[in-house]
Each structure stands twice: as structure tokens, then as C-alpha cells.
Amino acid sequence: MRPYVAQAQNVPWIAPRLAAPRTRAGIRLLTTLAGVAARPRVGRIAARFTNPPSDSIDLPAYAG
């Protein structure tokens, strides 16, 4: 799992600043984008680009 987690934690330097705006305009932009992203059609389209394929990681089989 370590390589998968390391890849998932590799975010661009600007991402935290975009997620936590400090100005009134930034907050308004963030809430507007979140509202658009919350729409079902937009969510399905965005999931195609943001979620990794389910077969992108091979999990070991554990005897249990």
C-alpha cells in the first residue's frame, strides 16, 4: 500500500491554497465551484478523471 499512498499524497503546491481561500472573492469562488461539483452529472464526469482505476493496485491475499 505504501506506493499507492505515496502517489495519492503527491499534491501540487497550490492545492492547499485553493482549498483554503483567504479573500471574500476566493471564498465565493470556492463555494460556487463546490456547488457545481455537487451536481450529479458533474460528479459522474469528474469521477472519471479524478478517481484511479480500481485495478491500478494489486492487494496481497492474506490467509484468514
Tab-separated table of N, CA, C and O in Angstrom:
chain	number	residue	atom	x	y	z
A	1	MET	N	0.811	-1.198	0.000
A	1	MET	CA	0.000	0.000	0.000
A	1	MET	C	0.859	1.270	0.000
A	1	MET	O	0.381	2.310	-0.388
A	2	ARG	N	2.083	1.188	0.454
A	2	ARG	CA	2.910	2.388	0.580
A	2	ARG	C	3.069	3.147	-0.746
A	2	ARG	O	2.920	4.366	-0.767
A	3	PRO	N	3.341	2.480	-1.877
A	3	PRO	CA	3.457	3.234	-3.136
A	3	PRO	C	2.144	3.920	-3.530
A	3	PRO	O	2.152	5.043	-4.028
A	4	TYR	N	1.030	3.273	-3.284
A	4	TYR	CA	-0.268	3.845	-3.614
A	4	TYR	C	-0.534	5.091	-2.759
A	4	TYR	O	-0.964	6.121	-3.261
A	5	VAL	N	-0.247	5.005	-1.470
A	5	VAL	CA	-0.445	6.143	-0.569
A	5	VAL	C	0.499	7.283	-0.934
A	5	VAL	O	0.115	8.453	-0.937
A	6	ALA	N	1.737	6.960	-1.244
A	6	ALA	CA	2.703	7.997	-1.617
A	6	ALA	C	2.240	8.734	-2.877
A	6	ALA	O	2.374	9.958	-2.969
A	7	GLN	N	1.676	8.015	-3.814
A	7	GLN	CA	1.170	8.634	-5.038
A	7	GLN	C	-0.044	9.515	-4.731
A	7	GLN	O	-0.164	10.616	-5.261
A	8	ALA	N	-0.924	9.053	-3.854
A	8	ALA	CA	-2.131	9.807	-3.524
A	8	ALA	C	-1.800	11.081	-2.753
A	8	ALA	O	-2.530	12.069	-2.831
A	9	GLN	N	-0.716	11.094	-1.992
A	9	GLN	CA	-0.358	12.252	-1.198
A	9	GLN	C	0.470	13.265	-1.971
A	9	GLN	O	0.815	14.320	-1.444
A	10	ASN	N	0.773	12.982	-3.196
A	10	ASN	CA	1.576	13.868	-4.024
A	10	ASN	C	0.653	14.908	-4.669
A	10	ASN	O	0.156	14.720	-5.766
A	11	VAL	N	0.410	16.034	-3.968
A	11	VAL	CA	-0.483	17.073	-4.468
A	11	VAL	C	0.333	18.291	-4.894
A	11	VAL	O	1.406	18.545	-4.352
A	12	PRO	N	-0.163	19.051	-5.845
A	12	PRO	CA	0.540	20.265	-6.252
A	12	PRO	C	0.603	21.275	-5.099
A	12	PRO	O	-0.265	21.302	-4.239
A	13	TRP	N	1.584	22.150	-5.115
A	13	TRP	CA	1.775	23.105	-4.032
A	13	TRP	C	0.622	24.088	-3.911
A	13	TRP	O	0.358	24.615	-2.839
A	14	ILE	N	-0.127	24.310	-4.967
A	14	ILE	CA	-1.199	25.302	-4.936
A	14	ILE	C	-2.502	24.732	-4.371
A	14	ILE	O	-3.388	25.482	-3.984
A	15	ALA	N	-2.629	23.425	-4.292
A	15	ALA	CA	-3.879	22.809	-3.858
A	15	ALA	C	-4.323	23.257	-2.466
A	15	ALA	O	-5.499	23.595	-2.290
A	16	PRO	N	-3.453	23.280	-1.455
A	16	PRO	CA	-3.921	23.745	-0.140
A	16	PRO	C	-4.389	25.201	-0.157
A	16	PRO	O	-5.363	25.556	0.504
A	17	ARG	N	-3.742	26.043	-0.934
A	17	ARG	CA	-4.151	27.456	-1.002
A	17	ARG	C	-5.520	27.582	-1.681
A	17	ARG	O	-6.334	28.419	-1.289
A	18	LEU	N	-5.782	26.756	-2.690
A	18	LEU	CA	-7.085	26.801	-3.350
A	18	LEU	C	-8.185	26.271	-2.438
A	18	LEU	O	-9.330	26.722	-2.506
A	19	ALA	N	-7.861	25.314	-1.591
A	19	ALA	CA	-8.852	24.713	-0.705
A	19	ALA	C	-9.160	25.588	0.504
A	19	ALA	O	-10.189	25.388	1.154
A	20	ALA	N	-8.293	26.537	0.826
A	20	ALA	CA	-8.497	27.410	1.981
A	20	ALA	C	-8.281	28.869	1.578
A	20	ALA	O	-7.272	29.479	1.939
A	21	PRO	N	-9.242	29.443	0.864
A	21	PRO	CA	-9.074	30.822	0.409
A	21	PRO	C	-9.122	31.818	1.572
A	21	PRO	O	-9.734	31.551	2.606
A	22	ARG	N	-8.493	32.971	1.386
A	22	ARG	CA	-8.440	33.989	2.440
A	22	ARG	C	-9.261	35.229	2.109
A	22	ARG	O	-9.562	36.016	2.996
A	23	THR	N	-9.611	35.405	0.856
A	23	THR	CA	-10.341	36.607	0.465
A	23	THR	C	-11.815	36.293	0.234
A	23	THR	O	-12.212	35.138	0.061
A	24	ARG	N	-12.615	37.343	0.251
A	24	ARG	CA	-14.054	37.185	0.020
A	24	ARG	C	-14.323	36.612	-1.374
A	24	ARG	O	-15.166	35.731	-1.548
A	25	ALA	N	-13.567	37.087	-2.368
A	25	ALA	CA	-13.736	36.584	-3.738
A	25	ALA	C	-13.315	35.119	-3.832
A	25	ALA	O	-13.967	34.320	-4.514
A	26	GLY	N	-12.245	34.758	-3.135
A	26	GLY	CA	-11.803	33.365	-3.141
A	26	GLY	C	-12.809	32.439	-2.502
A	26	GLY	O	-13.055	31.324	-2.973
A	27	ILE	N	-13.413	32.887	-1.409
A	27	ILE	CA	-14.426	32.081	-0.731
A	27	ILE	C	-15.649	31.913	-1.622
A	27	ILE	O	-16.207	30.824	-1.741
A	28	ARG	N	-16.039	32.988	-2.272
A	28	ARG	CA	-17.199	32.917	-3.171
A	28	ARG	C	-16.930	31.969	-4.345
A	28	ARG	O	-17.783	31.171	-4.734
A	29	LEU	N	-15.719	32.036	-4.895
A	29	LEU	CA	-15.345	31.143	-5.994
A	29	LEU	C	-15.348	29.693	-5.528
A	29	LEU	O	-15.862	28.812	-6.232
A	30	LEU	N	-14.810	29.436	-4.350
A	30	LEU	CA	-14.780	28.068	-3.823
A	30	LEU	C	-16.182	27.512	-3.612
A	30	LEU	O	-16.471	26.380	-3.999
A	31	THR	N	-17.086	28.299	-3.025
A	31	THR	CA	-18.447	27.811	-2.800
A	31	THR	C	-19.195	27.611	-4.115
A	31	THR	O	-19.974	26.665	-4.244
A	32	THR	N	-18.935	28.472	-5.095
A	32	THR	CA	-19.573	28.307	-6.405
A	32	THR	C	-19.099	27.024	-7.081
A	32	THR	O	-19.907	26.239	-7.595
A	33	LEU	N	-17.793	26.793	-7.059
A	33	LEU	CA	-17.253	25.571	-7.664
A	33	LEU	C	-17.732	24.325	-6.929
A	33	LEU	O	-18.013	23.296	-7.552
A	34	ALA	N	-17.828	24.404	-5.606
A	34	ALA	CA	-18.325	23.254	-4.838
A	34	ALA	C	-19.784	22.978	-5.178
A	34	ALA	O	-20.204	21.814	-5.271
A	35	GLY	N	-20.567	24.021	-5.376
A	35	GLY	CA	-21.966	23.837	-5.765
A	35	GLY	C	-22.103	23.191	-7.127
A	35	GLY	O	-22.944	22.325	-7.338
A	36	VAL	N	-21.269	23.596	-8.059
A	36	VAL	CA	-21.289	22.992	-9.398
A	36	VAL	C	-20.834	21.538	-9.312
A	36	VAL	O	-21.431	20.651	-9.922
A	37	ALA	N	-19.785	21.274	-8.538
A	37	ALA	CA	-19.263	19.911	-8.422
A	37	ALA	C	-20.243	18.980	-7.724
A	37	ALA	O	-20.183	17.762	-7.911
A	38	ALA	N	-21.156	19.530	-6.921
A	38	ALA	CA	-22.118	18.694	-6.193
A	38	ALA	C	-23.265	18.201	-7.071
A	38	ALA	O	-24.026	17.326	-6.654
A	39	ARG	N	-23.365	18.720	-8.250
A	39	ARG	CA	-24.434	18.265	-9.149
A	39	ARG	C	-24.124	16.848	-9.631
A	39	ARG	O	-22.979	16.520	-9.934
A	40	PRO	N	-25.144	15.991	-9.699
A	40	PRO	CA	-24.902	14.586	-10.044
A	40	PRO	C	-24.180	14.365	-11.370
A	40	PRO	O	-23.262	13.563	-11.448
A	41	ARG	N	-24.574	15.066	-12.414
A	41	ARG	CA	-23.926	14.860	-13.712
A	41	ARG	C	-22.465	15.272	-13.679
A	41	ARG	O	-21.607	14.581	-14.207
A	42	VAL	N	-22.196	16.390	-13.065
A	42	VAL	CA	-20.826	16.879	-12.979
A	42	VAL	C	-19.986	15.913	-12.143
A	42	VAL	O	-18.835	15.622	-12.472
A	43	GLY	N	-20.562	15.387	-11.075
A	43	GLY	CA	-19.844	14.436	-10.223
A	43	GLY	C	-19.453	13.174	-10.972
A	43	GLY	O	-18.344	12.665	-10.815
A	44	ARG	N	-20.350	12.670	-11.796
A	44	ARG	CA	-20.033	11.457	-12.572
A	44	ARG	C	-18.927	11.723	-13.578
A	44	ARG	O	-18.036	10.907	-13.787
A	45	ILE	N	-18.973	12.879	-14.210
A	45	ILE	CA	-17.939	13.227	-15.194
A	45	ILE	C	-16.597	13.435	-14.493
A	45	ILE	O	-15.564	12.945	-14.949
A	46	ALA	N	-16.601	14.137	-13.376
A	46	ALA	CA	-15.358	14.404	-12.649
A	46	ALA	C	-14.752	13.126	-12.090
A	46	ALA	O	-13.527	13.000	-12.018
A	47	ALA	N	-15.576	12.165	-11.701
A	47	ALA	CA	-15.072	10.909	-11.145
A	47	ALA	C	-14.236	10.148	-12.168
A	47	ALA	O	-13.300	9.434	-11.797
A	48	ARG	N	-14.550	10.303	-13.420
A	48	ARG	CA	-13.765	9.623	-14.463
A	48	ARG	C	-12.324	10.115	-14.500
A	48	ARG	O	-11.415	9.377	-14.842
A	49	PHE	N	-12.123	11.378	-14.159
A	49	PHE	CA	-10.796	11.974	-14.254
A	49	PHE	C	-10.038	11.992	-12.937
A	49	PHE	O	-8.818	12.087	-12.928
A	50	THR	N	-10.743	11.935	-11.816
A	50	THR	CA	-10.079	12.082	-10.520
A	50	THR	C	-9.854	10.770	-9.792
A	50	THR	O	-8.941	10.676	-8.984
A	51	ASN	N	-10.671	9.780	-10.020
A	51	ASN	CA	-10.530	8.501	-9.323
A	51	ASN	C	-9.625	7.564	-10.106
A	51	ASN	O	-9.777	7.419	-11.311
A	52	PRO	N	-8.694	6.903	-9.422
A	52	PRO	CA	-7.851	5.937	-10.131
A	52	PRO	C	-8.669	4.702	-10.501
A	52	PRO	O	-9.666	4.395	-9.848
A	53	PRO	N	-8.279	3.983	-11.529
A	53	PRO	CA	-8.993	2.750	-11.884
A	53	PRO	C	-8.899	1.738	-10.748
A	53	PRO	O	-7.912	1.701	-10.016
A	54	SER	N	-9.936	0.947	-10.596
A	54	SER	CA	-9.978	0.000	-9.481
A	54	SER	C	-8.911	-1.079	-9.589
A	54	SER	O	-8.552	-1.687	-8.589
A	55	ASP	N	-8.391	-1.314	-10.767
A	55	ASP	CA	-7.367	-2.342	-10.911
A	55	ASP	C	-5.956	-1.748	-10.911
A	55	ASP	O	-4.992	-2.416	-11.266
A	56	SER	N	-5.815	-0.489	-10.482
A	56	SER	CA	-4.496	0.146	-10.505
A	56	SER	C	-3.605	-0.286	-9.350
A	56	SER	O	-2.437	0.045	-9.337
A	57	ILE	N	-4.141	-1.041	-8.404
A	57	ILE	CA	-3.346	-1.506	-7.267
A	57	ILE	C	-3.669	-2.974	-7.022
A	57	ILE	O	-4.825	-3.372	-7.049
A	58	ASP	N	-2.640	-3.757	-6.828
A	58	ASP	CA	-2.826	-5.167	-6.529
A	58	ASP	C	-2.654	-5.377	-5.030
A	58	ASP	O	-1.580	-5.132	-4.472
A	59	LEU	N	-3.699	-5.806	-4.380
A	59	LEU	CA	-3.647	-6.067	-2.949
A	59	LEU	C	-3.217	-7.511	-2.709
A	59	LEU	O	-3.663	-8.422	-3.403
A	60	PRO	N	-2.356	-7.741	-1.736
A	60	PRO	CA	-1.940	-9.108	-1.450
A	60	PRO	C	-3.078	-9.889	-0.790
A	60	PRO	O	-3.933	-9.308	-0.122
A	61	ALA	N	-3.089	-11.181	-1.030
A	61	ALA	CA	-4.097	-12.040	-0.411
A	61	ALA	C	-3.566	-12.540	0.935
A	61	ALA	O	-2.455	-13.053	1.023
A	62	TYR	N	-4.365	-12.330	1.959
A	62	TYR	CA	-3.981	-12.764	3.291
A	62	TYR	C	-4.819	-13.959	3.705
A	62	TYR	O	-6.026	-13.996	3.460
A	63	ALA	N	-4.180	-14.945	4.303
A	63	ALA	CA	-4.918	-16.113	4.806
A	63	ALA	C	-5.602	-15.700	6.107
A	63	ALA	O	-5.013	-15.125	6.988
A	64	GLY	N	-6.850	-15.993	6.195
A	64	GLY	CA	-7.548	-15.519	7.398
A	64	GLY	C	-8.488	-16.447	7.939
A	64	GLY	O	-9.087	-17.283	8.102
